[in-house]
């Protein structure tokens, strides 16, 4: 997956055997069917580039798995048009407009950053075409900014928060939070507070700290967090909601153990979590880790990805990209069409296999219901990818996911 991205569309799978204009097979009924066009929009330029490339890799593997390598559905070839939104809302909107308007795609998938995904939602409604959101997580996407053309395979902030809250049920916990000062961060903290109440946790959020996403020096923020917790009785935890380079190592450098303060970092991609190896016993909740799910789809993904990537296992967003592709193929097969209204009818309430097991699109807001995982950092991990042990799988029905759209 090259890191070189041009601004023009990249067609990953060209359509083979296109019919020559003006020539028909008289009386044969064997005219070439038009391709199924899918736009994949991702933030391949910028600080979330690694996430975008994982999504793309997983999406292509998902198509390969779902079509048994044929890259076609019901005799129609699949054409994927990849676009880079450069992590800019205006670029995301323009890419989606171009995909629907100029490229005439049947369905679009994306994007990486929540602010860009939120900017894209009205475009789907304007063109009356489906946008399958992966991997952006802000609750607003399937909440107050949602419209009926939006589906999401990615987990949302509330699912992250409910999974985290399930690990924070002890009585007498005081929590301070650290998050990015953007839609992702603010959604994440709001969802965490709601989730703690939803699971009946006695934990209390005593301080919220928001810093710019590009922050690299956490000394001042860390001191404010410590000051808010150091005199509290019982367990004291800093809960972190973060995308990109994670602040955990820098927070640990400030020695929170002086005040018996723990850090709850959530889950992240493998290169980030490899930097946490010096904190054995660290716990959190995570969307996906390659060694946790036990099912045929994940077995295939792990084996195939390792084969194509020098033994490296699939990461966080590879699984998400594959899930999105599996949803698209299942929807088109079920609808027997790429017509938007038929797809919506097929997808509402649809269950489909993913590397995490079954997901189901909830009819009310088109959010995919799914399991999450509680993890613990292994003692003395053997390498930078065999890092986590499973504490437990958190079932989808244990996380009472609120419906936040008003439509």
Coordinates of C-alpha atoms in Angstrom, one line a residue:
X1 CA 0.0 0.0 0.0
X2 CA 2.0 2.9 -1.3
X3 CA 2.3 6.1 0.8
X4 CA 2.3 8.1 -2.4
X5 CA -1.2 9.5 -3.0
X6 CA -2.1 11.6 -5.9
X7 CA -5.2 13.9 -5.9
X8 CA -6.8 12.0 -8.8
X9 CA -8.9 8.9 -8.3
X10 CA -7.1 5.6 -8.0
X11 CA -9.0 2.7 -9.5
X12 CA -7.8 -0.4 -7.7
X13 CA -9.8 -2.8 -9.7
X14 CA -10.3 -1.9 -13.4
X15 CA -13.3 -3.4 -15.1
X16 CA -12.3 -6.2 -17.4
X17 CA -13.7 -6.8 -20.8
X18 CA -15.6 -3.5 -21.3
X19 CA -18.0 -3.6 -24.2
X20 CA -16.8 -1.6 -27.2
X21 CA -19.1 1.2 -28.1
X22 CA -21.5 0.5 -30.9
X23 CA -20.9 -3.3 -30.9
X24 CA -23.5 -5.6 -29.4
X25 CA -23.8 -9.4 -29.3
X26 CA -27.0 -9.7 -31.4
X27 CA -29.6 -11.9 -29.9
X28 CA -27.2 -13.3 -27.3
X29 CA -28.4 -11.4 -24.2
X30 CA -24.8 -11.4 -23.1
X31 CA -24.2 -7.7 -22.9
X32 CA -21.6 -6.7 -20.3
X33 CA -23.2 -5.6 -17.1
X34 CA -22.0 -2.3 -15.6
X35 CA -19.5 -2.5 -12.8
X36 CA -20.4 -2.0 -9.1
X37 CA -18.7 1.2 -8.3
X38 CA -17.6 1.8 -4.7
X39 CA -15.8 4.9 -3.4
X40 CA -13.4 4.5 -0.5
X41 CA -12.6 7.8 1.1
X42 CA -9.8 7.9 3.7
X43 CA -7.4 10.4 5.3
X44 CA -4.3 9.0 3.6
X45 CA -2.4 12.3 4.1
X46 CA -1.9 13.7 7.6
X47 CA -1.5 12.4 11.2
X48 CA -4.1 9.6 10.8
X49 CA -2.5 8.2 7.7
X50 CA -1.8 4.8 9.4
X51 CA -5.4 4.4 10.2
X52 CA -6.4 5.2 6.6
X53 CA -4.0 2.7 5.1
X54 CA -5.2 0.0 7.5
X55 CA -8.8 0.6 6.5
X56 CA -7.9 0.4 2.8
X57 CA -5.9 -2.8 3.3
X58 CA -8.8 -4.4 5.2
X59 CA -11.4 -3.2 2.8
X60 CA -9.7 -4.9 -0.2
X61 CA -9.1 -8.1 1.8
X62 CA -12.8 -8.0 2.8
X63 CA -13.9 -7.9 -0.9
X64 CA -11.5 -10.7 -1.7
X65 CA -12.9 -12.8 1.1
X66 CA -16.6 -12.0 0.4
X67 CA -16.3 -12.8 -3.3
X68 CA -13.9 -15.8 -3.0
X69 CA -11.3 -13.8 -4.9
X70 CA -13.6 -13.1 -8.0
X71 CA -14.1 -9.4 -7.2
X72 CA -17.6 -9.5 -8.5
X73 CA -21.1 -9.8 -7.2
X74 CA -23.8 -11.6 -9.2
X75 CA -21.7 -11.3 -12.3
X76 CA -20.9 -7.6 -11.9
X77 CA -17.3 -6.6 -11.5
X78 CA -16.3 -4.5 -8.5
X79 CA -14.5 -1.2 -9.1
X80 CA -13.1 0.6 -6.1
X81 CA -12.2 4.3 -6.4
X82 CA -9.9 5.4 -3.6
X83 CA -9.9 9.1 -2.6
X84 CA -7.7 11.0 -0.1
X85 CA -9.5 13.6 1.9
X86 CA -6.2 14.8 3.5
X87 CA -8.0 15.0 6.9
X88 CA -9.7 18.2 5.8
X89 CA -13.5 18.5 6.0
X90 CA -13.8 20.5 2.7
X91 CA -11.7 17.9 0.9
X92 CA -13.9 15.1 2.3
X93 CA -17.0 16.9 1.1
X94 CA -15.5 17.5 -2.4
X95 CA -14.3 13.9 -2.6
X96 CA -17.8 12.6 -1.9
X97 CA -19.5 15.0 -4.2
X98 CA -17.1 13.9 -7.0
X99 CA -17.7 10.2 -6.2
X100 CA -21.5 10.5 -6.3
X101 CA -21.7 13.2 -9.1
X102 CA -18.8 12.5 -11.5
X103 CA -17.9 8.9 -10.8
X104 CA -21.5 7.7 -10.3
X105 CA -20.6 5.3 -7.5
X106 CA -23.3 3.1 -6.2
X107 CA -22.1 3.4 -2.6
X108 CA -19.4 5.2 -0.7
X109 CA -17.3 4.2 2.4
X110 CA -15.4 6.5 4.7
X111 CA -13.8 8.3 6.3
X112 CA -11.0 8.3 8.9
X113 CA -11.6 11.5 11.0
X114 CA -14.9 12.3 12.7
X115 CA -14.8 16.0 11.7
X116 CA -14.5 15.0 8.0
X117 CA -17.2 12.4 8.3
X118 CA -19.6 14.9 9.8
X119 CA -19.0 17.3 6.9
X120 CA -19.8 14.5 4.5
X121 CA -23.1 13.4 5.9
X122 CA -25.2 16.1 4.2
X123 CA -23.7 15.2 0.8
X124 CA -25.0 11.7 1.1
X125 CA -28.5 13.1 1.8
X126 CA -28.3 15.5 -1.0
X127 CA -27.4 12.8 -3.6
X128 CA -29.6 10.2 -1.9
X129 CA -26.8 7.7 -1.8
X130 CA -25.5 5.5 1.0
X131 CA -22.4 6.5 2.9
X132 CA -21.1 3.6 5.1
X133 CA -19.0 5.3 7.8
X134 CA -15.7 3.5 8.7
X135 CA -13.8 4.1 10.9
X136 CA -14.9 7.6 12.2
X137 CA -16.5 7.1 15.7
X138 CA -18.1 10.4 16.8
X139 CA -21.6 9.8 18.2
X140 CA -23.1 12.6 16.2
X141 CA -22.6 10.6 13.0
X142 CA -25.4 8.2 14.0
X143 CA -26.8 10.8 16.4
X144 CA -28.1 14.3 15.9
X145 CA -26.2 14.8 12.5
X146 CA -27.5 11.4 11.1
X147 CA -29.7 11.0 8.1
X148 CA -31.3 7.8 6.6
X149 CA -28.5 7.3 4.0
X150 CA -25.8 6.9 6.8
X151 CA -24.8 3.4 8.0
X152 CA -21.8 2.7 10.2
X153 CA -19.7 -0.5 10.7
X154 CA -17.2 1.4 12.9
X155 CA -18.0 1.4 16.6
X156 CA -19.2 4.8 18.0
X157 CA -18.0 6.8 21.0
X158 CA -20.8 5.4 23.2
X159 CA -19.7 1.8 22.4
X160 CA -16.2 2.7 23.4
X161 CA -17.5 4.4 26.5
X162 CA -19.8 1.6 27.5
X163 CA -17.0 -0.9 27.1
X164 CA -14.7 1.3 29.2
X165 CA -17.4 1.8 31.8
X166 CA -17.9 -2.0 32.1
X167 CA -14.3 -2.1 33.4
X168 CA -14.8 0.8 35.9
X169 CA -17.7 -0.5 38.0
X170 CA -15.8 -0.4 41.3
X171 CA -17.3 1.8 43.9
X172 CA -15.4 4.9 45.0
X173 CA -13.5 5.6 41.7
X174 CA -12.6 9.2 41.0
X175 CA -11.9 9.8 37.3
X176 CA -10.2 12.7 35.5
X177 CA -10.3 12.7 31.7
X178 CA -7.9 13.8 29.0
X179 CA -9.1 14.1 25.4
X180 CA -8.5 16.0 22.2
X181 CA -10.3 19.3 21.8
X182 CA -12.4 18.2 18.8
X183 CA -15.6 16.3 18.0
X184 CA -14.0 12.9 18.6
X185 CA -12.6 13.9 22.1
X186 CA -15.6 15.8 23.4
X187 CA -18.0 13.1 22.1
X188 CA -15.9 10.4 23.8
X189 CA -15.9 12.1 27.2
X190 CA -19.6 12.9 27.1
X191 CA -20.3 9.3 26.1
X192 CA -18.1 8.0 29.0
X193 CA -20.1 10.0 31.5
X194 CA -23.4 8.7 30.1
X195 CA -22.0 5.2 30.0
X196 CA -20.9 5.2 33.7
X197 CA -24.5 6.1 34.7
X198 CA -25.9 3.5 32.3
X199 CA -23.9 0.7 33.8
X200 CA -24.7 1.8 37.4
X201 CA -21.1 2.7 38.1
X202 CA -20.4 4.7 41.3
X203 CA -17.4 6.2 39.6
X204 CA -17.4 10.0 39.4
X205 CA -15.8 12.2 36.8
X206 CA -14.2 15.1 38.8
X207 CA -12.2 16.9 36.0
X208 CA -12.2 17.1 32.2
X209 CA -9.0 18.2 30.4
X210 CA -9.1 19.0 26.6
X211 CA -6.0 19.8 24.6
X212 CA -5.3 20.4 20.9
X213 CA -4.8 17.2 18.9
X214 CA -1.3 18.2 18.0
X215 CA -0.2 18.6 21.7
X216 CA 3.2 17.1 22.5
X217 CA 4.0 18.5 25.9
X218 CA 1.5 17.3 28.5
X219 CA 3.3 18.7 31.6
X220 CA 0.7 21.5 32.4
X221 CA -2.3 19.3 31.5
X222 CA -0.9 16.4 33.5
X223 CA -0.4 18.6 36.5
X224 CA -4.0 19.8 36.4
X225 CA -5.1 16.2 36.1
X226 CA -3.0 15.2 39.1
X227 CA -4.1 18.1 41.2
X228 CA -7.8 17.2 40.5
X229 CA -7.2 13.6 41.8
X230 CA -4.4 13.5 44.3
X231 CA -6.5 14.2 47.4
X232 CA -9.4 12.0 46.5
X233 CA -10.0 8.8 48.5
X234 CA -10.2 5.4 46.8
X235 CA -9.1 4.5 43.3
X236 CA -8.0 7.4 41.1
X237 CA -7.9 7.0 37.3
X238 CA -7.1 9.2 34.4
X239 CA -9.2 8.1 31.4
X240 CA -7.7 9.0 28.0
X241 CA -9.7 9.4 24.8
X242 CA -7.1 10.0 22.0
X243 CA -6.5 9.4 18.3
X244 CA -3.0 9.4 16.8
X245 CA 0.3 9.6 18.8
X246 CA -0.8 8.7 22.3
X247 CA 0.0 10.7 25.4
X248 CA 0.3 7.7 27.8
X249 CA 4.1 7.5 27.9
X250 CA 4.4 11.2 28.5
X251 CA 1.8 11.0 31.3
X252 CA 3.7 8.1 32.8
X253 CA 6.9 10.2 32.7
X254 CA 5.2 12.6 35.1
X255 CA 5.0 9.8 37.6
X256 CA 1.3 9.5 38.5
X257 CA 2.2 6.7 40.8
X258 CA 3.3 9.4 43.3
X259 CA -0.4 9.9 44.0
X260 CA -1.5 6.3 43.4
X261 CA -3.1 7.5 40.1
X262 CA -3.8 4.9 37.4
X263 CA -4.0 5.6 33.6
X264 CA -6.8 4.0 31.6
X265 CA -5.7 4.5 28.0
X266 CA -8.4 2.7 26.0
X267 CA -7.2 0.7 23.0
X268 CA -5.1 1.7 20.0
X269 CA -3.1 0.4 17.0
X270 CA -0.3 -2.0 17.6
X271 CA 2.6 0.5 17.0
X272 CA 1.2 2.7 19.8
X273 CA 0.4 -0.1 22.2
X274 CA 3.9 -1.5 21.7
X275 CA 5.1 1.6 23.5
X276 CA 3.1 0.6 26.5
X277 CA 5.0 -2.7 27.1
X278 CA 6.8 -1.2 30.1
X279 CA 3.4 -1.0 31.9
X280 CA 2.5 -4.7 32.5
X281 CA -0.9 -5.2 34.0
X282 CA -2.3 -2.0 32.3
X283 CA -5.9 -2.6 31.4
X284 CA -8.5 -1.1 29.1
X285 CA -11.2 -1.8 26.6
X286 CA -10.6 -2.2 22.8
X287 CA -12.5 -2.5 19.6
X288 CA -10.3 -5.2 18.1
X289 CA -7.1 -7.1 18.7
X290 CA -6.0 -9.8 16.3
X291 CA -5.6 -12.5 18.9
X292 CA -9.0 -12.2 20.6
X293 CA -11.9 -13.2 18.2
X294 CA -12.2 -16.9 17.5
X295 CA -14.2 -17.3 14.2
X296 CA -13.5 -18.4 10.6
X297 CA -13.5 -14.8 9.3
X298 CA -10.8 -13.6 11.7
X299 CA -8.8 -16.8 11.2
X300 CA -8.7 -16.1 7.5
X301 CA -7.9 -12.4 8.0
X302 CA -5.0 -13.1 10.4
X303 CA -3.5 -15.8 8.1
X304 CA -4.0 -13.9 4.9
X305 CA -2.7 -10.6 6.3
X306 CA 0.3 -12.2 7.8
X307 CA 1.0 -13.9 4.4
X308 CA 0.9 -10.5 2.6
X309 CA 2.7 -8.4 5.3
X310 CA 5.8 -10.4 6.2
X311 CA 4.2 -12.0 9.2
X312 CA 2.7 -8.9 10.8
X313 CA -0.9 -9.5 12.1
X314 CA -3.8 -7.3 11.1
X315 CA -4.3 -4.2 13.3
X316 CA -7.3 -2.3 14.6
X317 CA -8.5 -0.6 11.4
X318 CA -7.7 -3.5 9.1
X319 CA -10.6 -5.4 10.8
X320 CA -12.8 -2.3 10.4
X321 CA -12.1 -2.0 6.7
X322 CA -12.8 -5.7 6.2
X323 CA -16.1 -5.4 8.2
X324 CA -17.2 -2.5 5.9
X325 CA -16.5 -4.6 2.8
X326 CA -18.3 -7.6 4.1
X327 CA -21.3 -5.4 4.9
X328 CA -21.3 -3.9 1.4
X329 CA -21.2 -7.3 -0.4
X330 CA -23.8 -8.8 1.9
X331 CA -26.1 -5.8 1.3
X332 CA -25.9 -5.9 -2.5
X333 CA -26.4 -9.7 -2.5
X334 CA -29.4 -9.3 -0.1
X335 CA -30.9 -6.4 -2.1
X336 CA -30.1 -8.1 -5.4
X337 CA -29.5 -4.5 -6.6
X338 CA -27.4 -1.4 -6.1
X339 CA -30.5 0.8 -6.0
X340 CA -30.2 3.0 -2.9
X341 CA -33.8 2.4 -1.6
X342 CA -33.4 -1.4 -2.0
X343 CA -30.0 -1.3 -0.2
X344 CA -31.5 0.6 2.7
X345 CA -34.3 -1.9 3.0
X346 CA -31.8 -4.7 2.9
X347 CA -29.4 -3.2 5.4
X348 CA -31.8 -2.1 8.1
X349 CA -31.6 -4.9 10.7
X350 CA -29.1 -6.8 8.6
X351 CA -26.7 -9.1 10.4
X352 CA -23.4 -10.0 8.7
X353 CA -20.2 -11.8 9.6
X354 CA -17.0 -9.8 10.4
X355 CA -13.6 -10.5 12.0
X356 CA -15.3 -9.7 15.3
X357 CA -18.2 -12.1 14.8
X358 CA -21.7 -11.0 13.9
X359 CA -22.6 -7.3 13.6
X360 CA -26.1 -6.0 13.1
X361 CA -27.2 -2.7 11.7
X362 CA -29.7 -1.3 14.1
X363 CA -32.8 -0.1 12.2
X364 CA -33.3 3.1 14.2
X365 CA -29.9 4.7 13.5
X366 CA -28.0 2.2 11.3
X367 CA -25.3 1.8 13.9
X368 CA -23.6 -1.6 13.8
X369 CA -24.0 -3.4 17.2
X370 CA -20.9 -5.4 18.0
X371 CA -18.8 -6.9 20.8
X372 CA -15.9 -5.2 22.5
X373 CA -13.0 -6.6 24.5
X374 CA -11.4 -5.9 27.9
X375 CA -7.7 -6.4 27.7
X376 CA -4.6 -6.5 30.0
X377 CA -1.0 -5.9 28.9
X378 CA 1.0 -9.1 29.1
X379 CA 4.0 -9.3 31.4
X380 CA 7.2 -9.3 29.3
X381 CA 5.5 -9.5 25.8
X382 CA 7.6 -11.5 23.4
X383 CA 7.5 -8.9 20.7
X384 CA 5.7 -5.7 19.5
X385 CA 2.5 -7.5 18.3
X386 CA 1.8 -10.3 20.8
X387 CA 1.0 -7.8 23.5
X388 CA -2.4 -8.3 25.1
X389 CA -4.3 -11.0 27.0
X390 CA -8.1 -11.1 26.9
X391 CA -9.8 -10.4 30.2
X392 CA -13.3 -10.9 28.7
X393 CA -15.4 -10.3 25.6
X394 CA -18.1 -7.7 26.3
X395 CA -21.3 -8.8 24.5
X396 CA -23.2 -6.2 22.4
X397 CA -26.3 -6.7 24.4
X398 CA -24.5 -5.9 27.6
X399 CA -23.8 -2.4 26.3
X400 CA -27.2 -0.6 26.4
X401 CA -26.4 1.6 23.5
X402 CA -28.6 4.8 23.5
X403 CA -30.4 6.0 20.3
X404 CA -29.2 9.5 19.9
X405 CA -30.7 10.6 16.6
X406 CA -33.8 12.7 16.7
X407 CA -35.2 11.5 13.3

